[in-house]
mmCIF file with all atom_site columns, N, CA and C in Angstrom:
data_model
loop_
_atom_site.group_PDB
_atom_site.id
_atom_site.type_symbol
_atom_site.label_atom_id
_atom_site.label_alt_id
_atom_site.label_comp_id
_atom_site.label_asym_id
_atom_site.label_entity_id
_atom_site.label_seq_id
_atom_site.pdbx_PDB_ins_code
_atom_site.Cartn_x
_atom_site.Cartn_y
_atom_site.Cartn_z
_atom_site.occupancy
_atom_site.B_iso_or_equiv
_atom_site.pdbx_formal_charge
_atom_site.auth_seq_id
_atom_site.auth_comp_id
_atom_site.auth_asym_id
_atom_site.auth_atom_id
_atom_site.pdbx_PDB_model_num
ATOM 1   N N  . MET A 1 1  ? -56.327  -149.549 -37.259 1.00 75.00 ? 1  MET A N  1
ATOM 2   C CA . MET A 1 1  ? -57.580  -149.720 -36.561 1.00 75.00 ? 1  MET A CA 1
ATOM 3   C C  . MET A 1 1  ? -58.398  -150.787 -37.289 1.00 75.00 ? 1  MET A C  1
ATOM 4   N N  . SER A 1 2  ? -59.198  -151.545 -36.527 1.00 80.00 ? 2  SER A N  1
ATOM 5   C CA . SER A 1 2  ? -60.026  -152.581 -37.129 1.00 80.00 ? 2  SER A CA 1
ATOM 6   C C  . SER A 1 2  ? -61.472  -152.106 -37.220 1.00 80.00 ? 2  SER A C  1
ATOM 7   N N  . GLU A 1 3  ? -62.330  -152.960 -37.779 1.00 83.00 ? 3  GLU A N  1
ATOM 8   C CA . GLU A 1 3  ? -63.744  -152.588 -37.918 1.00 83.00 ? 3  GLU A CA 1
ATOM 9   C C  . GLU A 1 3  ? -64.471  -152.642 -36.588 1.00 83.00 ? 3  GLU A C  1
ATOM 10  N N  . ASN A 1 4  ? -63.848  -153.187 -35.542 1.00 83.00 ? 4  ASN A N  1
ATOM 11  C CA . ASN A 1 4  ? -64.463  -153.261 -34.213 1.00 83.00 ? 4  ASN A CA 1
ATOM 12  C C  . ASN A 1 4  ? -64.094  -152.074 -33.328 1.00 83.00 ? 4  ASN A C  1
ATOM 13  N N  . VAL A 1 5  ? -63.485  -151.053 -33.904 1.00 91.00 ? 5  VAL A N  1
ATOM 14  C CA . VAL A 1 5  ? -63.066  -149.880 -33.130 1.00 91.00 ? 5  VAL A CA 1
ATOM 15  C C  . VAL A 1 5  ? -63.783  -148.642 -33.668 1.00 91.00 ? 5  VAL A C  1
ATOM 16  N N  . LYS A 1 6  ? -64.369  -147.880 -32.752 1.00 94.00 ? 6  LYS A N  1
ATOM 17  C CA . LYS A 1 6  ? -65.005  -146.609 -33.121 1.00 94.00 ? 6  LYS A CA 1
ATOM 18  C C  . LYS A 1 6  ? -64.079  -145.474 -32.710 1.00 94.00 ? 6  LYS A C  1
ATOM 19  N N  . GLU A 1 7  ? -63.915  -144.505 -33.584 1.00 95.00 ? 7  GLU A N  1
ATOM 20  C CA . GLU A 1 7  ? -63.141  -143.316 -33.262 1.00 95.00 ? 7  GLU A CA 1
ATOM 21  C C  . GLU A 1 7  ? -64.119  -142.153 -33.195 1.00 95.00 ? 7  GLU A C  1
ATOM 22  N N  . ARG A 1 8  ? -64.129  -141.474 -32.069 1.00 95.00 ? 8  ARG A N  1
ATOM 23  C CA . ARG A 1 8  ? -65.059  -140.360 -31.867 1.00 95.00 ? 8  ARG A CA 1
ATOM 24  C C  . ARG A 1 8  ? -64.288  -139.095 -31.515 1.00 95.00 ? 8  ARG A C  1
ATOM 25  N N  . TYR A 1 9  ? -64.849  -137.965 -31.959 1.00 95.00 ? 9  TYR A N  1
ATOM 26  C CA . TYR A 1 9  ? -64.272  -136.659 -31.653 1.00 95.00 ? 9  TYR A CA 1
ATOM 27  C C  . TYR A 1 9  ? -65.175  -135.959 -30.643 1.00 95.00 ? 9  TYR A C  1
ATOM 28  N N  . HIS A 1 10 ? -64.575  -135.304 -29.666 1.00 94.00 ? 10 HIS A N  1
ATOM 29  C CA . HIS A 1 10 ? -65.318  -134.626 -28.608 1.00 94.00 ? 10 HIS A CA 1
ATOM 30  C C  . HIS A 1 10 ? -64.780  -133.211 -28.445 1.00 94.00 ? 10 HIS A C  1
ATOM 31  N N  . GLN A 1 11 ? -65.663  -132.332 -27.970 1.00 94.00 ? 11 GLN A N  1
ATOM 32  C CA . GLN A 1 11 ? -65.249  -130.970 -27.660 1.00 94.00 ? 11 GLN A CA 1
ATOM 33  C C  . GLN A 1 11 ? -65.938  -130.555 -26.376 1.00 94.00 ? 11 GLN A C  1
ATOM 34  N N  . CYS A 1 12 ? -65.185  -129.974 -25.474 1.00 93.00 ? 12 CYS A N  1
ATOM 35  C CA . CYS A 1 12 ? -65.720  -129.518 -24.204 1.00 93.00 ? 12 CYS A CA 1
ATOM 36  C C  . CYS A 1 12 ? -66.774  -128.442 -24.461 1.00 93.00 ? 12 CYS A C  1
ATOM 37  N N  . GLN A 1 13 ? -67.889  -128.522 -23.738 1.00 92.00 ? 13 GLN A N  1
ATOM 38  C CA . GLN A 1 13 ? -68.985  -127.573 -23.920 1.00 92.00 ? 13 GLN A CA 1
ATOM 39  C C  . GLN A 1 13 ? -68.760  -126.258 -23.167 1.00 92.00 ? 13 GLN A C  1
ATOM 40  N N  . ASN A 1 14 ? -67.771  -126.222 -22.305 1.00 89.00 ? 14 ASN A N  1
ATOM 41  C CA . ASN A 1 14 ? -67.441  -125.011 -21.565 1.00 89.00 ? 14 ASN A CA 1
ATOM 42  C C  . ASN A 1 14 ? -66.759  -124.034 -22.524 1.00 89.00 ? 14 ASN A C  1
ATOM 43  N N  . LEU A 1 15 ? -67.317  -122.846 -22.705 1.00 88.00 ? 15 LEU A N  1
ATOM 44  C CA . LEU A 1 15 ? -66.765  -121.881 -23.656 1.00 88.00 ? 15 LEU A CA 1
ATOM 45  C C  . LEU A 1 15 ? -65.364  -121.416 -23.288 1.00 88.00 ? 15 LEU A C  1
ATOM 46  N N  . GLU A 1 16 ? -65.032  -121.423 -22.007 1.00 91.00 ? 16 GLU A N  1
ATOM 47  C CA . GLU A 1 16 ? -63.697  -120.994 -21.586 1.00 91.00 ? 16 GLU A CA 1
ATOM 48  C C  . GLU A 1 16 ? -62.662  -122.090 -21.814 1.00 91.00 ? 16 GLU A C  1
ATOM 49  N N  . CYS A 1 17 ? -63.102  -123.332 -21.973 1.00 92.00 ? 17 CYS A N  1
ATOM 50  C CA . CYS A 1 17 ? -62.177  -124.456 -22.144 1.00 92.00 ? 17 CYS A CA 1
ATOM 51  C C  . CYS A 1 17 ? -62.028  -124.816 -23.625 1.00 92.00 ? 17 CYS A C  1
ATOM 52  N N  . SER A 1 18 ? -63.091  -125.282 -24.242 1.00 84.00 ? 18 SER A N  1
ATOM 53  C CA . SER A 1 18 ? -63.132  -125.679 -25.656 1.00 84.00 ? 18 SER A CA 1
ATOM 54  C C  . SER A 1 18 ? -62.074  -126.708 -26.039 1.00 84.00 ? 18 SER A C  1
ATOM 55  N N  . ALA A 1 19 ? -61.677  -127.557 -25.086 1.00 94.00 ? 19 ALA A N  1
ATOM 56  C CA . ALA A 1 19 ? -60.709  -128.610 -25.403 1.00 94.00 ? 19 ALA A CA 1
ATOM 57  C C  . ALA A 1 19 ? -61.330  -129.571 -26.413 1.00 94.00 ? 19 ALA A C  1
ATOM 58  N N  . THR A 1 20 ? -60.528  -130.024 -27.368 1.00 95.00 ? 20 THR A N  1
ATOM 59  C CA . THR A 1 20 ? -60.979  -130.971 -28.378 1.00 95.00 ? 20 THR A CA 1
ATOM 60  C C  . THR A 1 20 ? -60.094  -132.201 -28.288 1.00 95.00 ? 20 THR A C  1
ATOM 61  N N  . PHE A 1 21 ? -60.724  -133.374 -28.318 1.00 95.00 ? 21 PHE A N  1
ATOM 62  C CA . PHE A 1 21 ? -59.956  -134.620 -28.221 1.00 95.00 ? 21 PHE A CA 1
ATOM 63  C C  . PHE A 1 21 ? -60.722  -135.732 -28.915 1.00 95.00 ? 21 PHE A C  1
ATOM 64  N N  . LYS A 1 22 ? -60.048  -136.857 -29.139 1.00 96.00 ? 22 LYS A N  1
ATOM 65  C CA . LYS A 1 22 ? -60.715  -138.003 -29.742 1.00 96.00 ? 22 LYS A CA 1
ATOM 66  C C  . LYS A 1 22 ? -60.487  -139.229 -28.873 1.00 96.00 ? 22 LYS A C  1
ATOM 67  N N  . THR A 1 23 ? -61.458  -140.153 -28.942 1.00 95.00 ? 23 THR A N  1
ATOM 68  C CA . THR A 1 23 ? -61.389  -141.389 -28.162 1.00 95.00 ? 23 THR A CA 1
ATOM 69  C C  . THR A 1 23 ? -61.577  -142.572 -29.097 1.00 95.00 ? 23 THR A C  1
ATOM 70  N N  . HIS A 1 24 ? -61.099  -143.729 -28.641 1.00 95.00 ? 24 HIS A N  1
ATOM 71  C CA . HIS A 1 24 ? -61.309  -144.984 -29.353 1.00 95.00 ? 24 HIS A CA 1
ATOM 72  C C  . HIS A 1 24 ? -62.128  -145.895 -28.460 1.00 95.00 ? 24 HIS A C  1
ATOM 73  N N  . GLU A 1 25 ? -63.174  -146.471 -29.024 1.00 94.00 ? 25 GLU A N  1
ATOM 74  C CA . GLU A 1 25 ? -64.023  -147.413 -28.303 1.00 94.00 ? 25 GLU A CA 1
ATOM 75  C C  . GLU A 1 25 ? -63.940  -148.742 -29.046 1.00 94.00 ? 25 GLU A C  1
ATOM 76  N N  . SER A 1 26 ? -63.582  -149.802 -28.323 1.00 93.00 ? 26 SER A N  1
ATOM 77  C CA . SER A 1 26 ? -63.426  -151.097 -28.983 1.00 93.00 ? 26 SER A CA 1
ATOM 78  C C  . SER A 1 26 ? -64.177  -152.188 -28.231 1.00 93.00 ? 26 SER A C  1
ATOM 79  N N  . ILE A 1 27 ? -64.400  -153.305 -28.911 1.00 88.00 ? 27 ILE A N  1
ATOM 80  C CA . ILE A 1 27 ? -65.037  -154.471 -28.297 1.00 88.00 ? 27 ILE A CA 1
ATOM 81  C C  . ILE A 1 27 ? -63.939  -155.311 -27.660 1.00 88.00 ? 27 ILE A C  1
ATOM 82  N N  . PHE A 1 28 ? -64.069  -155.562 -26.369 1.00 86.00 ? 28 PHE A N  1
ATOM 83  C CA . PHE A 1 28 ? -63.086  -156.356 -25.641 1.00 86.00 ? 28 PHE A CA 1
ATOM 84  C C  . PHE A 1 28 ? -63.451  -157.834 -25.695 1.00 86.00 ? 28 PHE A C  1
ATOM 85  N N  . GLU A 1 29 ? -64.745  -158.152 -25.467 1.00 89.00 ? 29 GLU A N  1
ATOM 86  C CA . GLU A 1 29 ? -65.186  -159.541 -25.452 1.00 89.00 ? 29 GLU A CA 1
ATOM 87  C C  . GLU A 1 29 ? -66.681  -159.590 -25.777 1.00 89.00 ? 29 GLU A C  1
ATOM 88  N N  . VAL A 1 30 ? -67.079  -160.571 -26.566 1.00 87.00 ? 30 VAL A N  1
ATOM 89  C CA . VAL A 1 30 ? -68.496  -160.785 -26.856 1.00 87.00 ? 30 VAL A CA 1
ATOM 90  C C  . VAL A 1 30 ? -69.029  -161.737 -25.801 1.00 87.00 ? 30 VAL A C  1
ATOM 91  N N  . ILE A 1 31 ? -69.991  -161.270 -25.008 1.00 91.00 ? 31 ILE A N  1
ATOM 92  C CA . ILE A 1 31 ? -70.548  -162.081 -23.927 1.00 91.00 ? 31 ILE A CA 1
ATOM 93  C C  . ILE A 1 31 ? -71.569  -163.062 -24.483 1.00 91.00 ? 31 ILE A C  1
ATOM 94  N N  . ARG A 1 32 ? -72.401  -162.601 -25.378 1.00 90.00 ? 32 ARG A N  1
ATOM 95  C CA . ARG A 1 32 ? -73.430  -163.460 -25.974 1.00 90.00 ? 32 ARG A CA 1
ATOM 96  C C  . ARG A 1 32 ? -73.598  -163.052 -27.421 1.00 90.00 ? 32 ARG A C  1
ATOM 97  N N  . SER A 1 33 ? -73.480  -164.001 -28.315 1.00 88.00 ? 33 SER A N  1
ATOM 98  C CA . SER A 1 33 ? -73.657  -163.732 -29.740 1.00 88.00 ? 33 SER A CA 1
ATOM 99  C C  . SER A 1 33 ? -75.133  -163.535 -30.053 1.00 88.00 ? 33 SER A C  1
ATOM 100 N N  . PRO A 1 34 ? -75.445  -162.851 -31.139 1.00 86.00 ? 34 PRO A N  1
ATOM 101 C CA . PRO A 1 34 ? -76.846  -162.651 -31.503 1.00 86.00 ? 34 PRO A CA 1
ATOM 102 C C  . PRO A 1 34 ? -77.534  -163.986 -31.794 1.00 86.00 ? 34 PRO A C  1
ATOM 103 N N  . VAL A 1 35 ? -78.814  -164.038 -31.479 1.00 84.00 ? 35 VAL A N  1
ATOM 104 C CA . VAL A 1 35 ? -79.607  -165.232 -31.728 1.00 84.00 ? 35 VAL A CA 1
ATOM 105 C C  . VAL A 1 35 ? -80.000  -165.253 -33.195 1.00 84.00 ? 35 VAL A C  1
ATOM 106 N N  . VAL A 1 36 ? -79.892  -166.416 -33.811 1.00 83.00 ? 36 VAL A N  1
ATOM 107 C CA . VAL A 1 36 ? -80.314  -166.550 -35.199 1.00 83.00 ? 36 VAL A CA 1
ATOM 108 C C  . VAL A 1 36 ? -81.831  -166.586 -35.204 1.00 83.00 ? 36 VAL A C  1
ATOM 109 N N  . ASP A 1 37 ? -82.421  -165.663 -35.924 1.00 80.00 ? 37 ASP A N  1
ATOM 110 C CA . ASP A 1 37 ? -83.875  -165.531 -35.949 1.00 80.00 ? 37 ASP A CA 1
ATOM 111 C C  . ASP A 1 37 ? -84.454  -166.541 -36.928 1.00 80.00 ? 37 ASP A C  1
ATOM 112 N N  . THR A 1 38 ? -85.099  -167.572 -36.391 1.00 81.00 ? 38 THR A N  1
ATOM 113 C CA . THR A 1 38 ? -85.775  -168.545 -37.241 1.00 81.00 ? 38 THR A CA 1
ATOM 114 C C  . THR A 1 38 ? -87.259  -168.234 -37.220 1.00 81.00 ? 38 THR A C  1
ATOM 115 N N  . LYS A 1 39 ? -87.818  -168.056 -38.375 1.00 82.00 ? 39 LYS A N  1
ATOM 116 C CA . LYS A 1 39 ? -89.230  -167.698 -38.461 1.00 82.00 ? 39 LYS A CA 1
ATOM 117 C C  . LYS A 1 39 ? -90.069  -168.973 -38.439 1.00 82.00 ? 39 LYS A C  1
ATOM 118 N N  . PRO A 1 40 ? -91.128  -168.994 -37.629 1.00 80.00 ? 40 PRO A N  1
ATOM 119 C CA . PRO A 1 40 ? -91.984  -170.179 -37.597 1.00 80.00 ? 40 PRO A CA 1
ATOM 120 C C  . PRO A 1 40 ? -92.770  -170.317 -38.899 1.00 80.00 ? 40 PRO A C  1
ATOM 121 N N  . GLU A 1 41 ? -93.163  -171.549 -39.180 1.00 83.00 ? 41 GLU A N  1
ATOM 122 C CA . GLU A 1 41 ? -93.952  -171.778 -40.384 1.00 83.00 ? 41 GLU A CA 1
ATOM 123 C C  . GLU A 1 41 ? -95.311  -171.097 -40.227 1.00 83.00 ? 41 GLU A C  1
ATOM 124 N N  . PRO A 1 42 ? -95.807  -170.471 -41.283 1.00 83.00 ? 42 PRO A N  1
ATOM 125 C CA . PRO A 1 42 ? -97.109  -169.795 -41.166 1.00 83.00 ? 42 PRO A CA 1
ATOM 126 C C  . PRO A 1 42 ? -98.225  -170.821 -40.967 1.00 83.00 ? 42 PRO A C  1
ATOM 127 N N  . LEU A 1 43 ? -99.210  -170.433 -40.188 1.00 81.00 ? 43 LEU A N  1
ATOM 128 C CA . LEU A 1 43 ? -100.359 -171.290 -39.954 1.00 81.00 ? 43 LEU A CA 1
ATOM 129 C C  . LEU A 1 43 ? -101.211 -171.346 -41.214 1.00 81.00 ? 43 LEU A C  1
ATOM 130 N N  . PRO A 1 44 ? -101.854 -172.484 -41.472 1.00 81.00 ? 44 PRO A N  1
ATOM 131 C CA . PRO A 1 44 ? -102.715 -172.542 -42.659 1.00 81.00 ? 44 PRO A CA 1
ATOM 132 C C  . PRO A 1 44 ? -103.890 -171.589 -42.500 1.00 81.00 ? 44 PRO A C  1
ATOM 133 N N  . THR A 1 45 ? -104.216 -170.915 -43.575 1.00 82.00 ? 45 THR A N  1
ATOM 134 C CA . THR A 1 45 ? -105.309 -169.946 -43.514 1.00 82.00 ? 45 THR A CA 1
ATOM 135 C C  . THR A 1 45 ? -106.632 -170.648 -43.777 1.00 82.00 ? 45 THR A C  1
ATOM 136 N N  . VAL A 1 46 ? -107.586 -170.366 -42.945 1.00 79.00 ? 46 VAL A N  1
ATOM 137 C CA . VAL A 1 46 ? -108.925 -170.928 -43.074 1.00 79.00 ? 46 VAL A CA 1
ATOM 138 C C  . VAL A 1 46 ? -109.849 -169.785 -43.460 1.00 79.00 ? 46 VAL A C  1
ATOM 139 N N  . PRO A 1 47 ? -110.669 -169.970 -44.510 1.00 78.00 ? 47 PRO A N  1
ATOM 140 C CA . PRO A 1 47 ? -111.565 -168.872 -44.888 1.00 78.00 ? 47 PRO A CA 1
ATOM 141 C C  . PRO A 1 47 ? -112.543 -168.570 -43.757 1.00 78.00 ? 47 PRO A C  1
ATOM 142 N N  . ALA A 1 48 ? -112.790 -167.299 -43.550 1.00 74.00 ? 48 ALA A N  1
ATOM 143 C CA . ALA A 1 48 ? -113.690 -166.876 -42.475 1.00 74.00 ? 48 ALA A CA 1
ATOM 144 C C  . ALA A 1 48 ? -115.119 -167.275 -42.817 1.00 74.00 ? 48 ALA A C  1
ATOM 145 N N  . ALA A 1 49 ? -115.829 -167.712 -41.790 1.00 75.00 ? 49 ALA A N  1
ATOM 146 C CA . ALA A 1 49 ? -117.230 -168.095 -41.984 1.00 75.00 ? 49 ALA A CA 1
ATOM 147 C C  . ALA A 1 49 ? -118.054 -166.839 -42.229 1.00 75.00 ? 49 ALA A C  1
ATOM 148 N N  . PRO A 1 50 ? -119.024 -166.898 -43.143 1.00 72.00 ? 50 PRO A N  1
ATOM 149 C CA . PRO A 1 50 ? -119.845 -165.705 -43.403 1.00 72.00 ? 50 PRO A CA 1
ATOM 150 C C  . PRO A 1 50 ? -120.690 -165.362 -42.184 1.00 72.00 ? 50 PRO A C  1
ATOM 151 N N  . ARG A 1 51 ? -120.903 -164.072 -41.983 1.00 69.00 ? 51 ARG A N  1
ATOM 152 C CA . ARG A 1 51 ? -121.730 -163.625 -40.859 1.00 69.00 ? 51 ARG A CA 1
ATOM 153 C C  . ARG A 1 51 ? -123.187 -163.937 -41.144 1.00 69.00 ? 51 ARG A C  1
ATOM 154 N N  . ARG A 1 52 ? -123.842 -164.408 -40.135 1.00 68.00 ? 52 ARG A N  1
ATOM 155 C CA . ARG A 1 52 ? -125.261 -164.734 -40.292 1.00 68.00 ? 52 ARG A CA 1
ATOM 156 C C  . ARG A 1 52 ? -126.065 -163.852 -39.359 1.00 68.00 ? 52 ARG A C  1
ATOM 157 N N  . VAL A 1 53 ? -126.546 -162.740 -39.871 1.00 64.00 ? 53 VAL A N  1
ATOM 158 C CA . VAL A 1 53 ? -127.361 -161.837 -39.061 1.00 64.00 ? 53 VAL A CA 1
ATOM 159 C C  . VAL A 1 53 ? -128.772 -161.710 -39.624 1.00 64.00 ? 53 VAL A C  1
ATOM 160 N N  . LYS A 1 54 ? -128.979 -162.265 -40.787 1.00 63.00 ? 54 LYS A N  1
ATOM 161 C CA . LYS A 1 54 ? -130.285 -162.154 -41.424 1.00 63.00 ? 54 LYS A CA 1
ATOM 162 C C  . LYS A 1 54 ? -131.317 -162.943 -40.618 1.00 63.00 ? 54 LYS A C  1
ATOM 163 N N  . GLY A 1 55 ? -132.416 -162.324 -40.300 1.00 61.00 ? 55 GLY A N  1
ATOM 164 C CA . GLY A 1 55 ? -133.475 -162.974 -39.557 1.00 61.00 ? 55 GLY A CA 1
ATOM 165 C C  . GLY A 1 55 ? -133.246 -162.968 -38.056 1.00 61.00 ? 55 GLY A C  1
ATOM 166 N N  . CYS A 1 56 ? -132.194 -162.340 -37.597 1.00 59.00 ? 56 CYS A N  1
ATOM 167 C CA . CYS A 1 56 ? -131.908 -162.270 -36.157 1.00 59.00 ? 56 CYS A CA 1
ATOM 168 C C  . CYS A 1 56 ? -132.289 -160.862 -35.712 1.00 59.00 ? 56 CYS A C  1
ATOM 169 N N  . TYR A 1 57 ? -133.396 -160.714 -35.034 1.00 61.00 ? 57 TYR A N  1
ATOM 170 C CA . TYR A 1 57 ? -133.917 -159.392 -34.703 1.00 61.00 ? 57 TYR A CA 1
ATOM 171 C C  . TYR A 1 57 ? -133.179 -158.727 -33.548 1.00 61.00 ? 57 TYR A C  1
ATOM 172 N N  . SER A 1 58 ? -132.381 -159.483 -32.803 1.00 62.00 ? 58 SER A N  1
ATOM 173 C CA . SER A 1 58 ? -131.639 -158.863 -31.705 1.00 62.00 ? 58 SER A CA 1
ATOM 174 C C  . SER A 1 58 ? -130.265 -158.386 -32.162 1.00 62.00 ? 58 SER A C  1
ATOM 175 N N  . SER A 1 59 ? -129.976 -158.487 -33.438 1.00 57.00 ? 59 SER A N  1
ATOM 176 C CA . SER A 1 59 ? -128.675 -158.096 -33.960 1.00 57.00 ? 59 SER A CA 1
ATOM 177 C C  . SER A 1 59 ? -128.556 -156.574 -34.016 1.00 57.00 ? 59 SER A C  1
ATOM 178 N N  . PRO A 1 60 ? -127.404 -156.021 -33.659 1.00 62.00 ? 60 PRO A N  1
ATOM 179 C CA . PRO A 1 60 ? -127.204 -154.572 -33.762 1.00 62.00 ? 60 PRO A CA 1
ATOM 180 C C  . PRO A 1 60 ? -126.978 -154.125 -35.208 1.00 62.00 ? 60 PRO A C  1
ATOM 181 N N  . PHE A 1 61 ? -126.800 -155.072 -36.132 1.00 60.00 ? 61 PHE A N  1
ATOM 182 C CA . PHE A 1 61 ? -126.559 -154.736 -37.527 1.00 60.00 ? 61 PHE A CA 1
ATOM 183 C C  . PHE A 1 61 ? -127.882 -154.530 -38.254 1.00 60.00 ? 61 PHE A C  1
ATOM 184 N N  . ARG A 1 62 ? -127.881 -153.611 -39.218 1.00 60.00 ? 62 ARG A N  1
ATOM 185 C CA . ARG A 1 62 ? -129.085 -153.389 -40.023 1.00 60.00 ? 62 ARG A CA 1
ATOM 186 C C  . ARG A 1 62 ? -129.138 -154.417 -41.138 1.00 60.00 ? 62 ARG A C  1
ATOM 187 N N  . HIS A 1 63 ? -130.316 -154.780 -41.542 1.00 52.00 ? 63 HIS A N  1
ATOM 188 C CA . HIS A 1 63 ? -130.491 -155.788 -42.584 1.00 52.00 ? 63 HIS A CA 1
ATOM 189 C C  . HIS A 1 63 ? -130.717 -155.128 -43.916 1.00 52.00 ? 63 HIS A C  1
#
């Protein structure tokens, strides 16, 4: 068996039967290969502008 084959064991759930068997599942053909994940370059970080609420009386923030 190769690394592309799965071997599974099964048992019938019917109590009167209880047959046990194994199956092989294999890859026949790859339709589409996985996409190579290329990470985009990080954006340059810009420092956040300080909040200006001082002297603004309509602001919901307390001074």
